[in-house]
GROMACS .gro file of C-alpha atoms in nm:
model
  292
    1MET     CA    1  -1.978   1.216  -0.336
    2LYS     CA    2  -1.877   1.061  -0.006
    3SER     CA    3  -1.724   1.231   0.297
    4LEU     CA    4  -1.431   1.059   0.470
    5SER     CA    5  -1.323   1.132   0.828
    6ASN     CA    6  -0.962   1.038   0.740
    7VAL     CA    7  -0.950   0.816   1.049
    8GLY     CA    8  -0.945   0.436   1.079
    9ALA     CA    9  -1.147   0.267   0.806
   10GLU     CA   10  -1.209   0.605   0.639
   11ARG     CA   11  -0.846   0.701   0.587
   12LEU     CA   12  -0.766   0.886   0.267
   13GLY     CA   13  -0.462   0.665   0.205
   14ASP     CA   14  -0.666   0.345   0.207
   15ALA     CA   15  -0.940   0.489  -0.014
   16LEU     CA   16  -0.683   0.628  -0.256
   17GLY     CA   17  -0.496   0.298  -0.275
   18GLU     CA   18  -0.817   0.102  -0.341
   19SER     CA   19  -0.913   0.337  -0.625
   20ILE     CA   20  -0.588   0.279  -0.822
   21ASP     CA   21  -0.599   0.011  -1.092
   22ASP     CA   22  -0.312  -0.121  -1.305
   23GLY     CA   23  -0.208   0.136  -1.564
   24ALA     CA   24  -0.373   0.426  -1.384
   25LYS     CA   25  -0.272   0.790  -1.416
   26LEU     CA   26  -0.241   0.973  -1.084
   27SER     CA   27  -0.243   1.352  -1.045
   28ILE     CA   28  -0.174   1.518  -0.710
   29ILE     CA   29  -0.174   1.873  -0.575
   30SER     CA   30  -0.013   1.910  -0.233
   31SER     CA   31   0.214   2.142  -0.037
   32TYR     CA   32   0.430   1.849   0.074
   33PHE     CA   33   0.567   1.524  -0.065
   34THR     CA   34   0.736   1.281   0.176
   35VAL     CA   35   0.903   0.945   0.128
   36PHE     CA   36   0.708   0.808   0.425
   37ALA     CA   37   0.376   0.881   0.254
   38TYR     CA   38   0.518   0.705  -0.052
   39GLY     CA   39   0.611   0.411   0.172
   40GLU     CA   40   0.252   0.371   0.293
   41LEU     CA   41   0.124   0.341  -0.065
   42LYS     CA   42   0.425   0.207  -0.256
   43GLU     CA   43   0.252  -0.115  -0.364
   44GLU     CA   44  -0.046   0.075  -0.503
   45LEU     CA   45   0.175   0.347  -0.653
   46SER     CA   46   0.381   0.085  -0.834
   47LYS     CA   47   0.072   0.009  -1.044
   48VAL     CA   48   0.040   0.356  -1.194
   49ASP     CA   49   0.182   0.431  -1.538
   50GLU     CA   50   0.235   0.798  -1.461
   51VAL     CA   51   0.217   1.030  -1.162
   52ARG     CA   52   0.197   1.406  -1.192
   53PHE     CA   53   0.270   1.592  -0.869
   54LEU     CA   54   0.216   1.965  -0.828
   55PHE     CA   55   0.347   2.155  -0.526
   56SER     CA   56   0.079   2.412  -0.443
   57GLU     CA   57   0.339   2.646  -0.290
   58PRO     CA   58   0.681   2.742  -0.436
   59THR     CA   59   0.913   2.446  -0.376
   60PHE     CA   60   1.250   2.364  -0.538
   61ILE     CA   61   1.225   2.662  -0.773
   62LYS     CA   62   1.493   2.925  -0.826
   63ARG     CA   63   1.416   3.259  -0.664
   64MET     CA   64   1.467   3.575  -0.863
   65ALA     CA   65   1.762   3.787  -0.752
   66ASP     CA   66   1.530   4.085  -0.704
   67SER     CA   67   1.258   3.886  -0.525
   68LYS     CA   68   1.087   4.099  -0.260
   69GLU     CA   69   0.917   3.813  -0.076
   70PRO     CA   70   0.975   3.825   0.302
   71ARG     CA   71   1.229   3.588   0.453
   72GLU     CA   72   0.954   3.376   0.612
   73PHE     CA   73   0.840   3.270   0.264
   74GLU     CA   74   1.193   3.155   0.184
   75VAL     CA   75   1.210   2.965   0.514
   76ALA     CA   76   0.874   2.797   0.444
   77CYS     CA   77   0.992   2.700   0.095
   78ARG     CA   78   1.306   2.541   0.236
   79ALA     CA   79   1.098   2.357   0.496
   80ARG     CA   80   0.890   2.199   0.219
   81GLU     CA   81   1.205   2.094   0.035
   82VAL     CA   82   1.369   1.938   0.340
   83GLY     CA   83   1.029   1.794   0.431
   84VAL     CA   84   1.070   1.535   0.155
   85GLY     CA   85   1.261   1.338   0.419
   86GLY     CA   86   0.977   1.367   0.668
   87SER     CA   87   0.764   1.644   0.813
   88GLY     CA   88   0.552   1.695   1.122
   89LEU     CA   89   0.477   1.368   1.296
   90GLU     CA   90   0.707   1.183   1.055
   91LEU     CA   91   1.023   1.337   1.202
   92THR     CA   92   1.042   1.056   1.459
   93LEU     CA   93   1.082   0.807   1.171
   94ARG     CA   94   1.390   0.965   1.013
   95ASN     CA   95   1.637   0.736   1.188
   96ASN     CA   96   1.451   0.413   1.116
   97LEU     CA   97   1.668   0.138   0.973
   98ASN     CA   98   1.453   0.114   0.659
   99GLN     CA   99   1.466   0.483   0.570
  100ARG     CA  100   1.757   0.453   0.327
  101ALA     CA  101   1.603   0.156   0.144
  102LEU     CA  102   1.269   0.337   0.125
  103ALA     CA  103   1.432   0.653  -0.007
  104ARG     CA  104   1.617   0.455  -0.274
  105GLU     CA  105   1.291   0.292  -0.390
  106CYS     CA  106   1.118   0.630  -0.391
  107ALA     CA  107   1.394   0.791  -0.600
  108GLU     CA  108   1.374   0.512  -0.857
  109TRP     CA  109   0.994   0.546  -0.870
  110ILE     CA  110   1.020   0.923  -0.926
  111ARG     CA  111   1.270   0.880  -1.212
  112GLU     CA  112   1.063   0.607  -1.376
  113LYS     CA  113   0.710   0.740  -1.342
  114GLY     CA  114   0.705   1.086  -1.189
  115VAL     CA  115   0.681   1.438  -1.321
  116PHE     CA  116   0.694   1.707  -1.052
  117LYS     CA  117   0.607   2.072  -1.093
  118SER     CA  118   0.580   2.362  -0.851
  119ALA     CA  119   0.373   2.676  -0.830
  120LYS     CA  120   0.589   2.977  -0.908
  121THR     CA  121   0.419   3.214  -0.665
  122SER     CA  122   0.266   3.170  -0.322
  123GLY     CA  123  -0.113   3.166  -0.297
  124ALA     CA  124  -0.175   3.109  -0.669
  125ILE     CA  125  -0.311   2.756  -0.614
  126GLN     CA  126  -0.575   2.661  -0.360
  127PRO     CA  127  -0.408   2.504  -0.053
  128GLY     CA  128  -0.482   2.152   0.066
  129GLY     CA  129  -0.457   1.817  -0.107
  130THR     CA  130  -0.619   1.712  -0.435
  131TYR     CA  131  -0.590   1.365  -0.590
  132VAL     CA  132  -0.725   1.256  -0.930
  133VAL     CA  133  -0.710   0.888  -1.033
  134GLU     CA  134  -0.774   0.811  -1.402
  135ASN     CA  135  -0.812   0.436  -1.456
  136PRO     CA  136  -0.797   0.267  -1.799
  137SER     CA  137  -1.150   0.136  -1.743
  138GLY     CA  138  -1.287   0.488  -1.706
  139ASP     CA  139  -1.368   0.430  -1.339
  140ASP     CA  140  -1.213   0.755  -1.224
  141HIS     CA  141  -1.193   0.884  -0.867
  142ALA     CA  142  -1.093   1.212  -0.703
  143PHE     CA  143  -1.025   1.326  -0.349
  144MET     CA  144  -0.991   1.670  -0.195
  145GLY     CA  145  -0.927   1.789   0.160
  146ALA     CA  146  -0.802   2.106   0.326
  147ALA     CA  147  -0.537   1.911   0.521
  148ALA     CA  148  -0.490   1.620   0.282
  149ASN     CA  149  -0.124   1.675   0.193
  150PHE     CA  150   0.088   1.385   0.067
  151THR     CA  151   0.224   1.306   0.412
  152GLN     CA  152   0.144   1.030   0.659
  153GLU     CA  153  -0.070   1.274   0.853
  154GLY     CA  154  -0.248   1.401   0.542
  155LEU     CA  155  -0.323   1.045   0.428
  156GLY     CA  156  -0.460   0.953   0.770
  157TYR     CA  157  -0.183   0.718   0.886
  158GLU     CA  158  -0.079   0.957   1.164
  159ARG     CA  159  -0.304   1.188   1.360
  160ARG     CA  160  -0.253   1.477   1.599
  161PRO     CA  161  -0.466   1.454   1.913
  162GLY     CA  162  -0.769   1.679   1.913
  163THR     CA  163  -0.774   1.741   1.536
  164VAL     CA  164  -1.065   1.682   1.301
  165THR     CA  165  -1.015   1.649   0.925
  166CYS     CA  166  -1.252   1.575   0.640
  167VAL     CA  167  -1.184   1.453   0.286
  168SER     CA  168  -1.431   1.455  -0.001
  169HIS     CA  169  -1.432   1.143  -0.220
  170PHE     CA  170  -1.568   1.186  -0.572
  171GLU     CA  171  -1.657   0.828  -0.663
  172ASN     CA  172  -1.697   0.828  -1.041
  173ALA     CA  173  -1.578   1.001  -1.358
  174THR     CA  174  -1.874   1.240  -1.364
  175GLU     CA  175  -1.807   1.363  -1.012
  176ALA     CA  176  -1.429   1.375  -1.063
  177VAL     CA  177  -1.432   1.571  -1.390
  178GLY     CA  178  -1.432   1.911  -1.218
  179LEU     CA  179  -1.113   1.846  -1.020
  180LYS     CA  180  -0.954   1.686  -1.326
  181MET     CA  181  -1.021   1.996  -1.538
  182MET     CA  182  -0.890   2.222  -1.262
  183PHE     CA  183  -0.567   2.021  -1.241
  184GLU     CA  184  -0.516   2.024  -1.618
  185SER     CA  185  -0.567   2.401  -1.639
  186VAL     CA  186  -0.288   2.462  -1.390
  187TRP     CA  187  -0.052   2.181  -1.495
  188ASP     CA  188  -0.026   2.303  -1.854
  189ASN     CA  189   0.017   2.671  -1.765
  190PRO     CA  190   0.390   2.763  -1.783
  191ALA     CA  191   0.315   3.104  -1.635
  192MET     CA  192   0.200   2.941  -1.312
  193VAL     CA  193   0.418   2.631  -1.274
  194GLU     CA  194   0.776   2.514  -1.329
  195GLU     CA  195   0.909   2.157  -1.355
  196VAL     CA  196   1.119   2.044  -1.057
  197THR     CA  197   1.144   1.665  -1.108
  198ALA     CA  198   1.523   1.658  -1.104
  199GLN     CA  199   1.539   1.866  -0.786
  200VAL     CA  200   1.292   1.640  -0.604
  201ALA     CA  201   1.483   1.326  -0.706
  202ALA     CA  202   1.811   1.484  -0.595
  203GLN     CA  203   1.663   1.571  -0.255
  204VAL     CA  204   1.539   1.213  -0.207
  205GLU     CA  205   1.885   1.084  -0.303
  206THR     CA  206   2.039   1.277  -0.012
  207LEU     CA  207   1.846   1.050   0.225
  208TYR     CA  208   2.044   0.741   0.126
  209ARG     CA  209   2.366   0.878  -0.024
  210GLU     CA  210   2.690   0.809   0.164
  211ASN     CA  211   2.880   1.126   0.253
  212PRO     CA  212   3.246   1.141   0.366
  213PRO     CA  213   3.305   1.248   0.728
  214GLU     CA  214   3.479   1.566   0.613
  215PHE     CA  215   3.165   1.678   0.430
  216ILE     CA  216   2.949   1.621   0.739
  217TYR     CA  217   3.200   1.814   0.951
  218PHE     CA  218   3.212   2.118   0.723
  219LEU     CA  219   2.834   2.111   0.669
  220THR     CA  220   2.786   2.113   1.047
  221LEU     CA  221   3.022   2.409   1.083
  222TYR     CA  222   2.835   2.594   0.810
  223HIS     CA  223   2.497   2.552   0.974
  224LEU     CA  224   2.638   2.652   1.313
  225PHE     CA  225   2.807   2.969   1.192
  226ARG     CA  226   2.630   3.068   0.870
  227ASP     CA  227   2.452   3.361   1.038
  228PHE     CA  228   2.792   3.506   1.127
  229MET     CA  229   2.926   3.432   0.778
  230GLU     CA  230   2.636   3.620   0.624
  231ASP     CA  231   2.706   3.934   0.827
  232ASP     CA  232   2.812   4.226   0.615
  233GLU     CA  233   3.177   4.266   0.704
  234ASP     CA  234   3.170   4.631   0.603
  235ASN     CA  235   2.921   4.708   0.880
  236GLY     CA  236   2.927   4.671   1.255
  237ILE     CA  237   3.216   4.903   1.349
  238ARG     CA  238   3.137   5.264   1.423
  239PRO     CA  239   3.343   5.513   1.223
  240GLY     CA  240   3.594   5.723   1.407
  241LEU     CA  241   3.737   5.459   1.643
  242LYS     CA  242   4.084   5.497   1.485
  243PHE     CA  243   4.213   5.173   1.638
  244GLU     CA  244   4.428   5.119   1.328
  245GLU     CA  245   4.631   5.430   1.416
  246SER     CA  246   4.762   5.290   1.746
  247VAL     CA  247   5.124   5.182   1.792
  248VAL     CA  248   5.024   4.834   1.909
  249TRP     CA  249   4.820   4.783   1.589
  250SER     CA  250   5.131   4.834   1.378
  251LYS     CA  251   5.310   4.561   1.576
  252LEU     CA  252   5.045   4.293   1.519
  253TYR     CA  253   5.063   4.006   1.271
  254ASP     CA  254   4.785   3.980   1.011
  255PHE     CA  255   4.605   3.699   1.195
  256GLN     CA  256   4.610   3.910   1.514
  257LYS     CA  257   4.465   4.207   1.327
  258ASP     CA  258   4.183   3.982   1.201
  259ALA     CA  259   4.115   3.882   1.561
  260VAL     CA  260   4.105   4.246   1.674
  261VAL     CA  261   3.862   4.346   1.400
  262GLY     CA  262   3.642   4.046   1.479
  263ALA     CA  263   3.646   4.127   1.850
  264ILE     CA  264   3.549   4.491   1.789
  265ARG     CA  265   3.261   4.385   1.565
  266LYS     CA  266   3.129   4.153   1.835
  267LEU     CA  267   3.164   4.420   2.101
  268GLU     CA  268   2.969   4.661   1.884
  269LYS     CA  269   2.697   4.408   1.806
  270TYR     CA  270   2.673   4.189   2.117
  271LYS     CA  271   2.829   4.416   2.382
  272GLY     CA  272   3.079   4.147   2.479
  273CYS     CA  273   3.352   3.922   2.342
  274ILE     CA  274   3.591   3.647   2.459
  275ILE     CA  275   3.933   3.618   2.294
  276ALA     CA  276   4.021   3.251   2.331
  277ASP     CA  277   4.326   3.195   2.110
  278SER     CA  278   4.577   2.930   2.210
  279VAL     CA  279   4.873   3.004   2.437
  280GLY     CA  280   5.141   3.219   2.275
  281LEU     CA  281   4.931   3.370   1.995
  282GLY     CA  282   4.920   3.718   2.144
  283LYS     CA  283   4.588   3.755   2.323
  284THR     CA  284   4.732   4.029   2.547
  285TYR     CA  285   4.841   4.242   2.252
  286GLU     CA  286   4.509   4.180   2.075
  287ALA     CA  287   4.317   4.292   2.384
  288LEU     CA  288   4.539   4.600   2.413
  289ALA     CA  289   4.469   4.687   2.048
  290VAL     CA  290   4.096   4.650   2.113
  291LYS     CA  291   4.123   4.876   2.415
  292MET     CA  292   4.306   5.141   2.216
   0.00000   0.00000   0.00000
């Protein structure tokens, strides 16, 4: 076994690429998969006959309706899904001119050679990155590192200042057999993992797919106001206010009543509200109804 510093000449990405022969079978365990990591090794990855990728944390899997996991687990899961387009230090590369072409190549590679699965529960699989290369000649290799995710940073192509990482390189079939057996035991266990190949390919496709301007506009509005949309409309107004019994309420149009209810909710929740309807829509009457 050899220890790699994952820096310079001892980068995991270079060592992994050199270990892959034509017709190889590649198995990976990682929390993240990014198209930029694929881009660093796309020539070497084109030589493999099959790649099996296992997300070590729940990613792209459907959550049960009665799931009791805290919201931070859901947020972390979504971060891994969106992270396909770049994570960490790779975020500065998202607007590069070659991103769309790279994403298209990656999507085609996934459909042709990839099978992706995800852990169903958090913490069930040891974190970090594990790579097993099975070559037709029997000259197998394996790599394992606590921070060796399938990202540019995990492969050693990017590095945060002041960080030290270490990757273990198992240089022959005898040394690699333990990691190979560990991977197989998890990969073939339907109680622990779920296939997500289609979801991964669909997420990569979003990086190069053309979207109409209307879609971008409505998606932007959704992300800006989704927290308000998710508010329970039955809550937020104290009982007993009786604003609907006022004379001015009975004179309002439906759209003005909606504005009054919305204003009262915001006053109850945020202790302030601005009614900013256009001229002539009845802001004075709405404010009077709120006051009543």
